[in-house]
């Protein structure tokens, strides 16, 4: 056994010779899967308006404007959920905040199922959106604080996989069922977490912040497995939280120059994630396929897109801890530039009735472009902004900073979703899609200049790196150095 003393705190840290490094454990997999059921409901709720649009128009005679509100009220509610989510996870805890979102989803689906006119759907989508907003910042923070750095990328994508299962489930169910039955299925999907929550622990970092050191250690031991000694990680967690801050001090830190730089990176990733147009595409997939004029059935095409969306998450999971975050973001941006450019050109030729191309023979182009687009999004800009939000925001202000980031993301989502149909009617679908493609070109420059690589690094390592300290990924001895303040 070797003992090292940190120069800044003179607190001993223990490194056990020959001790196996805690990486993947069944406990961490159970934790990731349990909270991912919430992500599945989010995906299902996001996709709900696509297969239900036709049946809602027939039963409630909803107009285009009313349908755009039904779609966009979910991100509108998510904005408010994100604003209060930071305070919720700091006081109630990460685990129990996730449970609150689950109850909100159950209420939302009940309201929608009992709808007698479109206003019930407005209310249900807002309530569900509040749950989505809280969950969108709670899940990344919880997983960042519970998963080992070596598997945080892979297991951190489990929620994305479940979210895509939710989308696919909604698309598949939409082939057979109409809006009311789809709402019932959504309520059923909201129940598994009510059982699984009793299996998973609270975040060790949150327990330490609350002064519950023994519970924090037990949580770490459960997550890392009984075969591993968690003393070193527990001591490092104590050291990282050694300075308590009151609310005023936390706000001062939050708006300090260095933290604003980190917020800028996260907000930039969130902005470009929504500038891909993904939520507008998911919300209106069936309508877009119908508008292409392709001879291919729009419901079948929508289901294929959902299937590709689901499968691509597993590709991302195998690559994210090998290729890193930045490379996948590059691949994601370039793929979407090509897909959106081709799809925009197809709509341009269709809308202008160009005689030089027989679009009847090109019915495969919209589906192929959609597949490339969804594949590109799911590899990078889908999961990585949320994953990196939990990684690069410092622990002492992670709650309020994540709240700001998630609220900004849902503001962008609401704006894109609400304006997509009206803009389409004014300038045409082709210009709208080309605009998204241009934004992805700008995103490439943003990634190159501002986005750091966080693959394989502990949360404390990332804080030191962003403070300007050069470190070697996951070096047990190298990490034992003074940690300068980045605030």
Short mmCIF file of C-alpha atoms in Angstrom, two decimals:
data_model
loop_
_atom_site.label_atom_id
_atom_site.label_comp_id
_atom_site.label_asym_id
_atom_site.label_seq_id
_atom_site.Cartn_x
_atom_site.Cartn_y
_atom_site.Cartn_z
CA UNK A 1 0.00 0.00 0.00
CA UNK A 2 1.23 3.49 -0.85
CA UNK A 3 0.09 6.74 0.73
CA UNK A 4 0.22 10.08 -1.12
CA UNK A 5 -0.41 13.50 0.36
CA UNK A 6 -2.09 16.25 -1.68
CA UNK A 7 -0.05 19.42 -1.65
CA UNK A 8 -3.09 21.68 -1.47
CA UNK A 9 -4.97 19.99 1.35
CA UNK A 10 -2.39 17.67 3.04
CA UNK A 11 -5.14 15.02 3.04
CA UNK A 12 -3.82 11.52 2.61
CA UNK A 13 -4.99 9.51 -0.37
CA UNK A 14 -4.63 5.75 -0.46
CA UNK A 15 -3.56 3.69 -3.45
CA UNK A 16 -3.59 -0.08 -2.93
CA UNK A 17 -0.95 -2.01 -4.89
CA UNK A 18 -2.44 -4.60 -7.20
CA UNK A 19 -5.98 -3.46 -6.51
CA UNK A 20 -8.31 -4.07 -9.48
CA UNK A 21 -9.76 -0.91 -10.96
CA UNK A 22 -13.55 -0.68 -10.63
CA UNK A 23 -14.98 -0.30 -14.11
CA UNK A 24 -18.04 -2.12 -15.39
CA UNK A 25 -20.25 -3.76 -12.76
CA UNK A 26 -23.73 -5.24 -12.88
CA UNK A 27 -24.75 -2.65 -10.26
CA UNK A 28 -23.87 0.20 -12.60
CA UNK A 29 -25.72 -1.49 -15.46
CA UNK A 30 -28.82 -1.89 -13.26
CA UNK A 31 -28.59 1.78 -12.30
CA UNK A 32 -28.28 2.93 -15.91
CA UNK A 33 -31.13 0.70 -17.08
CA UNK A 34 -33.44 1.70 -14.22
CA UNK A 35 -33.28 5.43 -14.89
CA UNK A 36 -33.37 4.80 -18.64
CA UNK A 37 -37.02 3.75 -18.38
CA UNK A 38 -37.71 7.43 -17.76
CA UNK A 39 -35.82 8.23 -20.96
CA UNK A 40 -37.99 5.70 -22.82
CA UNK A 41 -41.12 7.59 -21.74
CA UNK A 42 -39.51 10.85 -22.90
CA UNK A 43 -38.84 9.35 -26.34
CA UNK A 44 -42.38 8.00 -26.56
CA UNK A 45 -43.83 11.37 -25.56
CA UNK A 46 -41.66 13.20 -28.10
CA UNK A 47 -42.81 10.91 -30.91
CA UNK A 48 -46.49 10.88 -29.87
CA UNK A 49 -47.67 13.66 -32.17
CA UNK A 50 -46.25 12.08 -35.33
CA UNK A 51 -48.43 8.93 -35.61
CA UNK A 52 -51.45 10.55 -33.92
CA UNK A 53 -51.77 13.60 -36.16
CA UNK A 54 -54.18 11.98 -38.63
CA UNK A 55 -56.49 10.52 -35.96
CA UNK A 56 -56.50 13.78 -33.99
CA UNK A 57 -57.41 15.73 -37.11
CA UNK A 58 -60.31 13.35 -37.79
CA UNK A 59 -61.73 13.24 -34.25
CA UNK A 60 -61.09 16.77 -32.97
CA UNK A 61 -60.70 18.56 -36.34
CA UNK A 62 -57.50 20.19 -35.13
CA UNK A 63 -56.02 22.83 -37.40
CA UNK A 64 -52.37 23.09 -38.42
CA UNK A 65 -51.85 25.81 -35.83
CA UNK A 66 -53.48 23.73 -33.07
CA UNK A 67 -51.37 20.72 -34.04
CA UNK A 68 -48.22 22.81 -33.83
CA UNK A 69 -49.22 23.83 -30.29
CA UNK A 70 -49.91 20.22 -29.30
CA UNK A 71 -46.42 19.32 -30.47
CA UNK A 72 -44.63 22.34 -29.04
CA UNK A 73 -46.34 22.44 -25.64
CA UNK A 74 -44.15 19.54 -24.53
CA UNK A 75 -40.87 21.49 -24.92
CA UNK A 76 -42.69 24.56 -23.56
CA UNK A 77 -43.47 22.65 -20.36
CA UNK A 78 -39.94 21.22 -20.36
CA UNK A 79 -38.57 24.76 -20.21
CA UNK A 80 -40.30 25.36 -16.87
CA UNK A 81 -39.37 21.89 -15.64
CA UNK A 82 -35.73 22.58 -16.37
CA UNK A 83 -35.83 25.92 -14.55
CA UNK A 84 -37.08 24.32 -11.33
CA UNK A 85 -35.17 21.07 -11.81
CA UNK A 86 -31.84 22.45 -10.60
CA UNK A 87 -33.31 23.48 -7.26
CA UNK A 88 -35.18 20.18 -7.01
CA UNK A 89 -32.13 17.95 -7.46
CA UNK A 90 -30.11 20.04 -5.00
CA UNK A 91 -32.71 19.73 -2.23
CA UNK A 92 -34.67 16.55 -2.93
CA UNK A 93 -31.79 14.62 -4.45
CA UNK A 94 -31.10 13.12 -7.86
CA UNK A 95 -32.90 9.81 -7.32
CA UNK A 96 -36.13 11.18 -5.86
CA UNK A 97 -36.28 13.98 -8.44
CA UNK A 98 -36.41 11.28 -11.11
CA UNK A 99 -39.35 9.72 -9.26
CA UNK A 100 -41.17 13.09 -9.36
CA UNK A 101 -40.87 13.11 -13.16
CA UNK A 102 -42.35 9.63 -13.29
CA UNK A 103 -45.48 10.75 -11.42
CA UNK A 104 -45.79 13.76 -13.76
CA UNK A 105 -45.71 11.41 -16.76
CA UNK A 106 -48.48 9.26 -15.28
CA UNK A 107 -50.65 12.35 -14.72
CA UNK A 108 -49.95 13.62 -18.23
CA UNK A 109 -50.92 10.37 -19.96
CA UNK A 110 -54.07 10.13 -17.84
CA UNK A 111 -55.15 13.64 -18.92
CA UNK A 112 -54.45 12.87 -22.58
CA UNK A 113 -56.27 9.51 -22.42
CA UNK A 114 -59.36 11.22 -20.96
CA UNK A 115 -59.29 14.05 -23.52
CA UNK A 116 -62.63 15.32 -24.81
CA UNK A 117 -61.14 18.02 -27.03
CA UNK A 118 -57.73 19.36 -28.08
CA UNK A 119 -57.39 21.51 -24.92
CA UNK A 120 -56.94 18.35 -22.83
CA UNK A 121 -53.98 17.52 -25.02
CA UNK A 122 -52.56 20.99 -24.41
CA UNK A 123 -52.72 20.38 -20.64
CA UNK A 124 -51.36 16.85 -20.83
CA UNK A 125 -48.44 17.86 -23.02
CA UNK A 126 -47.51 20.73 -20.69
CA UNK A 127 -47.59 18.48 -17.61
CA UNK A 128 -45.56 15.84 -19.38
CA UNK A 129 -43.19 18.52 -20.61
CA UNK A 130 -42.47 19.66 -17.06
CA UNK A 131 -41.47 16.09 -16.25
CA UNK A 132 -39.31 15.94 -19.36
CA UNK A 133 -37.54 19.16 -18.37
CA UNK A 134 -36.72 17.91 -14.88
CA UNK A 135 -35.58 14.52 -16.18
CA UNK A 136 -33.45 16.01 -18.94
CA UNK A 137 -31.05 17.57 -16.44
CA UNK A 138 -31.44 15.01 -13.64
CA UNK A 139 -30.55 11.90 -15.66
CA UNK A 140 -27.18 13.19 -16.99
CA UNK A 141 -26.19 14.54 -13.56
CA UNK A 142 -27.18 11.31 -11.79
CA UNK A 143 -25.34 9.08 -14.26
CA UNK A 144 -22.25 11.30 -14.30
CA UNK A 145 -22.06 11.03 -10.51
CA UNK A 146 -22.66 7.27 -10.28
CA UNK A 147 -20.88 5.69 -13.26
CA UNK A 148 -17.16 4.93 -13.39
CA UNK A 149 -15.28 7.19 -15.87
CA UNK A 150 -14.12 4.25 -18.00
CA UNK A 151 -17.70 3.19 -18.72
CA UNK A 152 -19.47 6.53 -18.33
CA UNK A 153 -19.55 7.03 -22.10
CA UNK A 154 -20.94 3.59 -22.91
CA UNK A 155 -23.41 3.23 -20.03
CA UNK A 156 -24.22 6.93 -20.28
CA UNK A 157 -25.75 6.17 -23.69
CA UNK A 158 -28.17 3.59 -22.28
CA UNK A 159 -30.80 6.34 -21.72
CA UNK A 160 -30.43 7.35 -25.37
CA UNK A 161 -31.01 3.74 -26.42
CA UNK A 162 -34.14 3.53 -24.27
CA UNK A 163 -35.28 6.92 -25.56
CA UNK A 164 -35.03 5.58 -29.08
CA UNK A 165 -36.93 2.45 -28.00
CA UNK A 166 -39.67 4.80 -26.86
CA UNK A 167 -39.72 6.56 -30.22
CA UNK A 168 -39.76 3.27 -32.11
CA UNK A 169 -42.50 1.87 -29.87
CA UNK A 170 -44.67 4.89 -30.58
CA UNK A 171 -44.12 4.66 -34.34
CA UNK A 172 -44.86 0.92 -34.38
CA UNK A 173 -47.96 1.30 -32.21
CA UNK A 174 -49.11 4.17 -34.42
CA UNK A 175 -49.47 1.78 -37.36
CA UNK A 176 -52.21 -0.09 -35.51
CA UNK A 177 -53.63 2.21 -32.84
CA UNK A 178 -55.02 5.73 -32.70
CA UNK A 179 -54.30 8.57 -30.30
CA UNK A 180 -56.23 7.38 -27.20
CA UNK A 181 -54.77 3.87 -27.15
CA UNK A 182 -51.31 5.32 -27.73
CA UNK A 183 -51.79 7.47 -24.62
CA UNK A 184 -52.73 4.35 -22.64
CA UNK A 185 -49.53 2.64 -23.79
CA UNK A 186 -47.58 5.70 -22.68
CA UNK A 187 -49.06 5.38 -19.21
CA UNK A 188 -48.11 1.70 -19.07
CA UNK A 189 -44.50 2.55 -20.02
CA UNK A 190 -44.39 4.97 -17.08
CA UNK A 191 -44.87 2.24 -14.46
CA UNK A 192 -41.66 0.08 -14.44
CA UNK A 193 -39.54 2.76 -12.76
CA UNK A 194 -41.91 2.77 -9.78
CA UNK A 195 -40.52 -0.69 -8.97
CA UNK A 196 -36.91 -0.25 -10.10
CA UNK A 197 -36.29 2.88 -8.03
CA UNK A 198 -35.99 0.76 -4.88
CA UNK A 199 -33.00 -1.08 -6.36
CA UNK A 200 -30.76 1.90 -7.08
CA UNK A 201 -28.89 4.19 -4.65
CA UNK A 202 -28.79 7.96 -4.34
CA UNK A 203 -25.79 9.67 -5.94
CA UNK A 204 -22.69 9.33 -3.68
CA UNK A 205 -21.79 12.96 -4.40
CA UNK A 206 -25.20 14.24 -3.31
CA UNK A 207 -25.06 12.19 -0.10
CA UNK A 208 -21.59 13.60 0.60
CA UNK A 209 -22.88 17.13 -0.03
CA UNK A 210 -25.52 16.45 2.62
CA UNK A 211 -22.90 15.30 5.11
CA UNK A 212 -24.00 11.66 4.93
CA UNK A 213 -20.51 10.24 4.51
CA UNK A 214 -21.29 6.67 5.56
CA UNK A 215 -24.30 6.46 3.23
CA UNK A 216 -22.16 7.96 0.47
CA UNK A 217 -19.55 5.25 0.99
CA UNK A 218 -22.19 2.50 1.00
CA UNK A 219 -23.60 3.89 -2.26
CA UNK A 220 -20.12 3.85 -3.83
CA UNK A 221 -19.50 0.32 -2.60
CA UNK A 222 -22.77 -0.90 -4.12
CA UNK A 223 -22.01 0.80 -7.44
CA UNK A 224 -18.38 -0.35 -7.71
CA UNK A 225 -18.95 -3.84 -6.34
CA UNK A 226 -17.89 -5.48 -3.09
CA UNK A 227 -14.69 -6.79 -4.71
CA UNK A 228 -13.25 -3.28 -4.92
CA UNK A 229 -11.90 -0.95 -2.28
CA UNK A 230 -13.62 2.42 -2.62
CA UNK A 231 -11.54 4.23 0.04
CA UNK A 232 -9.49 6.19 -2.48
CA UNK A 233 -12.52 7.34 -4.49
CA UNK A 234 -14.34 8.18 -1.27
CA UNK A 235 -11.44 10.33 -0.03
CA UNK A 236 -11.22 12.13 -3.38
CA UNK A 237 -14.95 12.81 -3.20
CA UNK A 238 -14.50 14.28 0.27
CA UNK A 239 -11.65 16.48 -0.95
CA UNK A 240 -13.59 17.76 -3.95
CA UNK A 241 -16.45 18.86 -1.67
CA UNK A 242 -14.34 20.09 1.22
CA UNK A 243 -15.46 23.73 0.86
CA UNK A 244 -19.15 24.30 1.66
CA UNK A 245 -20.91 27.13 -0.15
CA UNK A 246 -24.06 29.01 0.74
CA UNK A 247 -26.56 30.00 -1.93
CA UNK A 248 -25.11 33.49 -2.49
CA UNK A 249 -21.61 32.08 -2.87
CA UNK A 250 -22.83 29.44 -5.31
CA UNK A 251 -24.47 32.13 -7.44
CA UNK A 252 -21.25 34.16 -7.42
CA UNK A 253 -19.32 31.10 -8.57
CA UNK A 254 -21.94 30.24 -11.19
CA UNK A 255 -21.52 33.60 -12.92
CA UNK A 256 -17.75 33.79 -12.59
CA UNK A 257 -15.68 34.07 -15.74
CA UNK A 258 -14.39 30.49 -15.87
CA UNK A 259 -17.77 28.90 -15.18
CA UNK A 260 -19.36 31.07 -17.87
CA UNK A 261 -16.82 29.62 -20.32
CA UNK A 262 -17.98 26.12 -19.45
CA UNK A 263 -21.62 27.17 -19.67
CA UNK A 264 -20.91 28.64 -23.10
CA UNK A 265 -19.63 25.25 -24.30
CA UNK A 266 -22.66 23.39 -22.94
CA UNK A 267 -25.16 25.97 -24.23
CA UNK A 268 -23.45 25.90 -27.62
CA UNK A 269 -23.81 22.13 -27.83
CA UNK A 270 -27.47 22.39 -26.80
CA UNK A 271 -28.11 25.11 -29.37
CA UNK A 272 -26.61 23.17 -32.27
CA UNK A 273 -28.36 20.00 -31.12
CA UNK A 274 -31.69 21.72 -31.71
CA UNK A 275 -30.48 23.46 -34.87
CA UNK A 276 -30.21 20.01 -36.41
CA UNK A 277 -34.02 20.24 -36.53
CA UNK A 278 -34.32 16.85 -34.89
CA UNK A 279 -37.38 17.54 -32.75
CA UNK A 280 -39.28 19.09 -35.62
CA UNK A 281 -38.42 16.02 -37.70
CA UNK A 282 -39.42 13.53 -34.96
CA UNK A 283 -42.65 15.40 -34.17
CA UNK A 284 -43.67 15.60 -37.84
CA UNK A 285 -41.97 12.56 -39.42
CA UNK A 286 -45.17 11.11 -40.87
CA UNK A 287 -46.25 14.48 -42.29
CA UNK A 288 -42.84 15.08 -43.89
CA UNK A 289 -42.90 11.69 -45.59
CA UNK A 290 -46.45 12.36 -46.81
CA UNK A 291 -45.33 15.72 -48.22
CA UNK A 292 -42.46 14.15 -50.17
CA UNK A 293 -44.96 12.66 -52.58
CA UNK A 294 -43.03 9.40 -52.51
CA UNK A 295 -44.89 6.23 -53.45
CA UNK A 296 -43.56 4.62 -50.27
CA UNK A 297 -46.09 4.40 -47.40
CA UNK A 298 -45.39 7.16 -44.88
CA UNK A 299 -46.18 5.01 -41.84
CA UNK A 300 -43.76 2.30 -42.96
CA UNK A 301 -41.06 4.91 -43.66
CA UNK A 302 -41.64 6.45 -40.22
CA UNK A 303 -41.24 3.05 -38.58
CA UNK A 304 -38.01 2.36 -40.49
CA UNK A 305 -36.65 5.70 -39.30
CA UNK A 306 -37.53 4.78 -35.73
CA UNK A 307 -35.79 1.42 -36.12
CA UNK A 308 -32.62 3.06 -37.46
CA UNK A 309 -32.76 5.58 -34.63
CA UNK A 310 -32.86 2.70 -32.16
CA UNK A 311 -30.04 0.66 -33.74
CA UNK A 312 -27.70 3.62 -34.18
CA UNK A 313 -27.50 4.16 -30.42
CA UNK A 314 -25.74 0.81 -30.03
CA UNK A 315 -23.21 1.86 -32.67
CA UNK A 316 -22.58 5.07 -30.71
CA UNK A 317 -22.22 3.09 -27.47
CA UNK A 318 -19.43 0.96 -28.97
CA UNK A 319 -17.58 3.98 -30.36
CA UNK A 320 -17.91 6.75 -27.78
CA UNK A 321 -15.24 5.39 -25.40
CA UNK A 322 -12.97 4.46 -28.33
CA UNK A 323 -13.23 7.39 -30.71
CA UNK A 324 -14.09 10.04 -28.15
CA UNK A 325 -16.74 12.75 -28.02
CA UNK A 326 -15.24 15.23 -30.50
CA UNK A 327 -14.69 12.79 -33.36
CA UNK A 328 -18.26 11.50 -33.10
CA UNK A 329 -19.54 15.09 -33.13
CA UNK A 330 -17.55 15.70 -36.33
CA UNK A 331 -19.02 12.58 -37.95
CA UNK A 332 -22.48 13.56 -36.76
CA UNK A 333 -22.31 17.08 -38.23
CA UNK A 334 -20.94 16.00 -41.62
CA UNK A 335 -23.52 13.21 -41.98
CA UNK A 336 -26.39 15.59 -41.28
CA UNK A 337 -25.06 18.24 -43.68
CA UNK A 338 -25.18 15.71 -46.53
CA UNK A 339 -28.56 14.25 -45.49
CA UNK A 340 -30.29 17.60 -45.05
CA UNK A 341 -28.75 18.94 -48.25
CA UNK A 342 -29.99 15.98 -50.30
CA UNK A 343 -33.45 15.98 -48.71
CA UNK A 344 -33.75 19.75 -49.20
CA UNK A 345 -32.80 19.35 -52.87
CA UNK A 346 -35.46 16.64 -53.28
CA UNK A 347 -38.14 18.96 -51.89
CA UNK A 348 -36.87 21.82 -54.09
CA UNK A 349 -37.21 19.69 -57.23
CA UNK A 350 -40.63 18.48 -56.13
CA UNK A 351 -41.98 21.93 -55.25
CA UNK A 352 -40.67 23.44 -58.49
CA UNK A 353 -41.85 20.45 -60.56
CA UNK A 354 -38.46 20.18 -62.22
CA UNK A 355 -38.75 18.25 -65.47
CA UNK A 356 -35.10 17.23 -65.47
CA UNK A 357 -35.68 14.65 -62.74
CA UNK A 358 -38.30 11.92 -62.62
CA UNK A 359 -39.06 11.90 -58.90
CA UNK A 360 -41.31 8.87 -59.29
CA UNK A 361 -38.13 6.85 -59.75
CA UNK A 362 -36.49 8.51 -56.74
CA UNK A 363 -38.97 7.44 -54.06
CA UNK A 364 -36.09 5.88 -52.15
CA UNK A 365 -34.27 9.24 -51.74
CA UNK A 366 -36.36 10.68 -48.84
CA UNK A 367 -36.09 7.48 -46.79
CA UNK A 368 -32.36 7.11 -47.49
CA UNK A 369 -31.74 10.74 -46.52
CA UNK A 370 -33.76 10.31 -43.34
CA UNK A 371 -31.75 7.20 -42.43
CA UNK A 372 -28.44 9.02 -42.91
CA UNK A 373 -29.76 12.01 -40.97
CA UNK A 374 -31.02 9.95 -38.01
CA UNK A 375 -27.86 7.84 -38.00
CA UNK A 376 -25.69 10.95 -37.91
CA UNK A 377 -27.72 12.57 -35.15
CA UNK A 378 -27.77 9.47 -32.95
CA UNK A 379 -23.99 9.02 -33.24
CA UNK A 380 -23.16 12.47 -31.92
CA UNK A 381 -25.45 15.41 -31.43
CA UNK A 382 -28.19 13.25 -29.94
CA UNK A 383 -26.56 11.87 -26.79
CA UNK A 384 -23.26 13.75 -26.44
CA UNK A 385 -24.48 17.26 -25.45
CA UNK A 386 -26.47 15.80 -22.53
CA UNK A 387 -23.62 13.47 -21.60
CA UNK A 388 -21.07 16.29 -21.61
CA UNK A 389 -23.39 18.53 -19.60
CA UNK A 390 -23.04 16.09 -16.72
CA UNK A 391 -19.28 15.82 -17.28
CA UNK A 392 -17.89 19.33 -17.66
CA UNK A 393 -20.09 21.34 -15.29
CA UNK A 394 -18.27 21.53 -11.90
CA UNK A 395 -19.81 19.54 -9.06
CA UNK A 396 -20.34 22.45 -6.66
CA UNK A 397 -22.68 24.26 -9.05
CA UNK A 398 -23.78 21.32 -11.22
CA UNK A 399 -27.44 21.60 -10.18
CA UNK A 400 -28.11 25.26 -11.08
CA UNK A 401 -25.77 25.15 -14.09
CA UNK A 402 -27.52 22.07 -15.47
CA UNK A 403 -30.85 23.79 -14.86
CA UNK A 404 -29.80 26.77 -16.99
CA UNK A 405 -28.44 24.47 -19.71
CA UNK A 406 -31.55 22.30 -19.87
CA UNK A 407 -33.87 25.33 -19.84
CA UNK A 408 -31.94 26.82 -22.75
CA UNK A 409 -32.11 23.53 -24.65
CA UNK A 410 -35.88 23.29 -24.24
CA UNK A 411 -36.31 26.94 -25.21
CA UNK A 412 -34.55 26.12 -28.48
CA UNK A 413 -36.67 22.98 -28.87
CA UNK A 414 -39.89 24.91 -28.35
CA UNK A 415 -38.84 27.60 -30.83
CA UNK A 416 -37.86 25.12 -33.55
CA UNK A 417 -40.93 22.93 -33.06
CA UNK A 418 -43.43 25.78 -32.98
CA UNK A 419 -42.00 27.59 -35.99
CA UNK A 420 -41.27 24.57 -38.20
CA UNK A 421 -44.72 24.26 -39.83
CA UNK A 422 -45.31 28.02 -40.26
CA UNK A 423 -41.84 28.53 -41.77
CA UNK A 424 -42.43 25.58 -44.10
CA UNK A 425 -45.61 27.21 -45.37
CA UNK A 426 -43.85 30.54 -46.00
CA UNK A 427 -40.45 29.60 -47.48
CA UNK A 428 -40.89 25.93 -48.34
CA UNK A 429 -39.49 22.77 -46.79
CA UNK A 430 -36.35 22.87 -48.92
CA UNK A 431 -35.14 26.22 -47.53
CA UNK A 432 -35.93 25.08 -43.99
CA UNK A 433 -33.86 21.91 -44.41
CA UNK A 434 -31.01 23.82 -46.07
CA UNK A 435 -30.99 26.21 -43.12
CA UNK A 436 -30.49 23.28 -40.75
CA UNK A 437 -27.65 22.04 -42.99
CA UNK A 438 -25.90 25.43 -42.82
CA UNK A 439 -26.19 25.40 -39.03
CA UNK A 440 -24.42 22.04 -38.97
CA UNK A 441 -21.53 23.56 -40.91
CA UNK A 442 -21.27 26.27 -38.26
CA UNK A 443 -21.41 23.54 -35.60
CA UNK A 444 -18.27 21.95 -37.08
CA UNK A 445 -16.30 25.13 -36.40
CA UNK A 446 -17.73 25.39 -32.88
CA UNK A 447 -16.68 21.81 -32.05
CA UNK A 448 -13.18 22.37 -33.41
CA UNK A 449 -12.55 25.57 -31.45
CA UNK A 450 -14.40 25.17 -28.16
CA UNK A 451 -15.38 21.60 -27.29
CA UNK A 452 -12.93 19.65 -25.07
CA UNK A 453 -12.39 15.90 -25.09
CA UNK A 454 -13.56 14.21 -21.87
CA UNK A 455 -13.22 10.53 -22.76
CA UNK A 456 -11.95 8.31 -19.93
CA UNK A 457 -11.47 11.11 -17.39
CA UNK A 458 -12.96 11.35 -13.92
CA UNK A 459 -15.14 14.35 -13.08
CA UNK A 460 -12.34 15.78 -10.92
CA UNK A 461 -9.85 15.24 -13.76
CA UNK A 462 -12.12 17.15 -16.12
CA UNK A 463 -12.38 20.07 -13.67
CA UNK A 464 -8.59 20.24 -13.38
CA UNK A 465 -8.12 19.97 -17.14
CA UNK A 466 -10.56 22.79 -17.84
CA UNK A 467 -8.72 24.82 -15.18
CA UNK A 468 -5.59 24.52 -17.32
CA UNK A 469 -3.80 21.61 -15.62
CA UNK A 470 -2.38 18.96 -17.95
CA UNK A 471 -3.27 15.47 -16.78
CA UNK A 472 -2.99 11.90 -17.98
CA UNK A 473 -6.34 10.11 -18.27
CA UNK A 474 -7.16 8.10 -15.14
CA UNK A 475 -3.65 8.10 -13.68
CA UNK A 476 -3.96 7.15 -10.02
CA UNK A 477 -0.75 8.93 -9.02
CA UNK A 478 -0.94 11.74 -11.55
CA UNK A 479 -4.30 12.82 -10.22
CA UNK A 480 -2.81 13.47 -6.76
CA UNK A 481 -1.77 17.05 -7.34
CA UNK A 482 -2.95 20.46 -6.27
CA UNK A 483 -6.31 21.30 -7.83
CA UNK A 484 -6.43 25.04 -8.65
CA UNK A 485 -9.73 26.85 -8.39
CA UNK A 486 -11.50 27.34 -11.71
CA UNK A 487 -14.06 29.68 -10.19
#
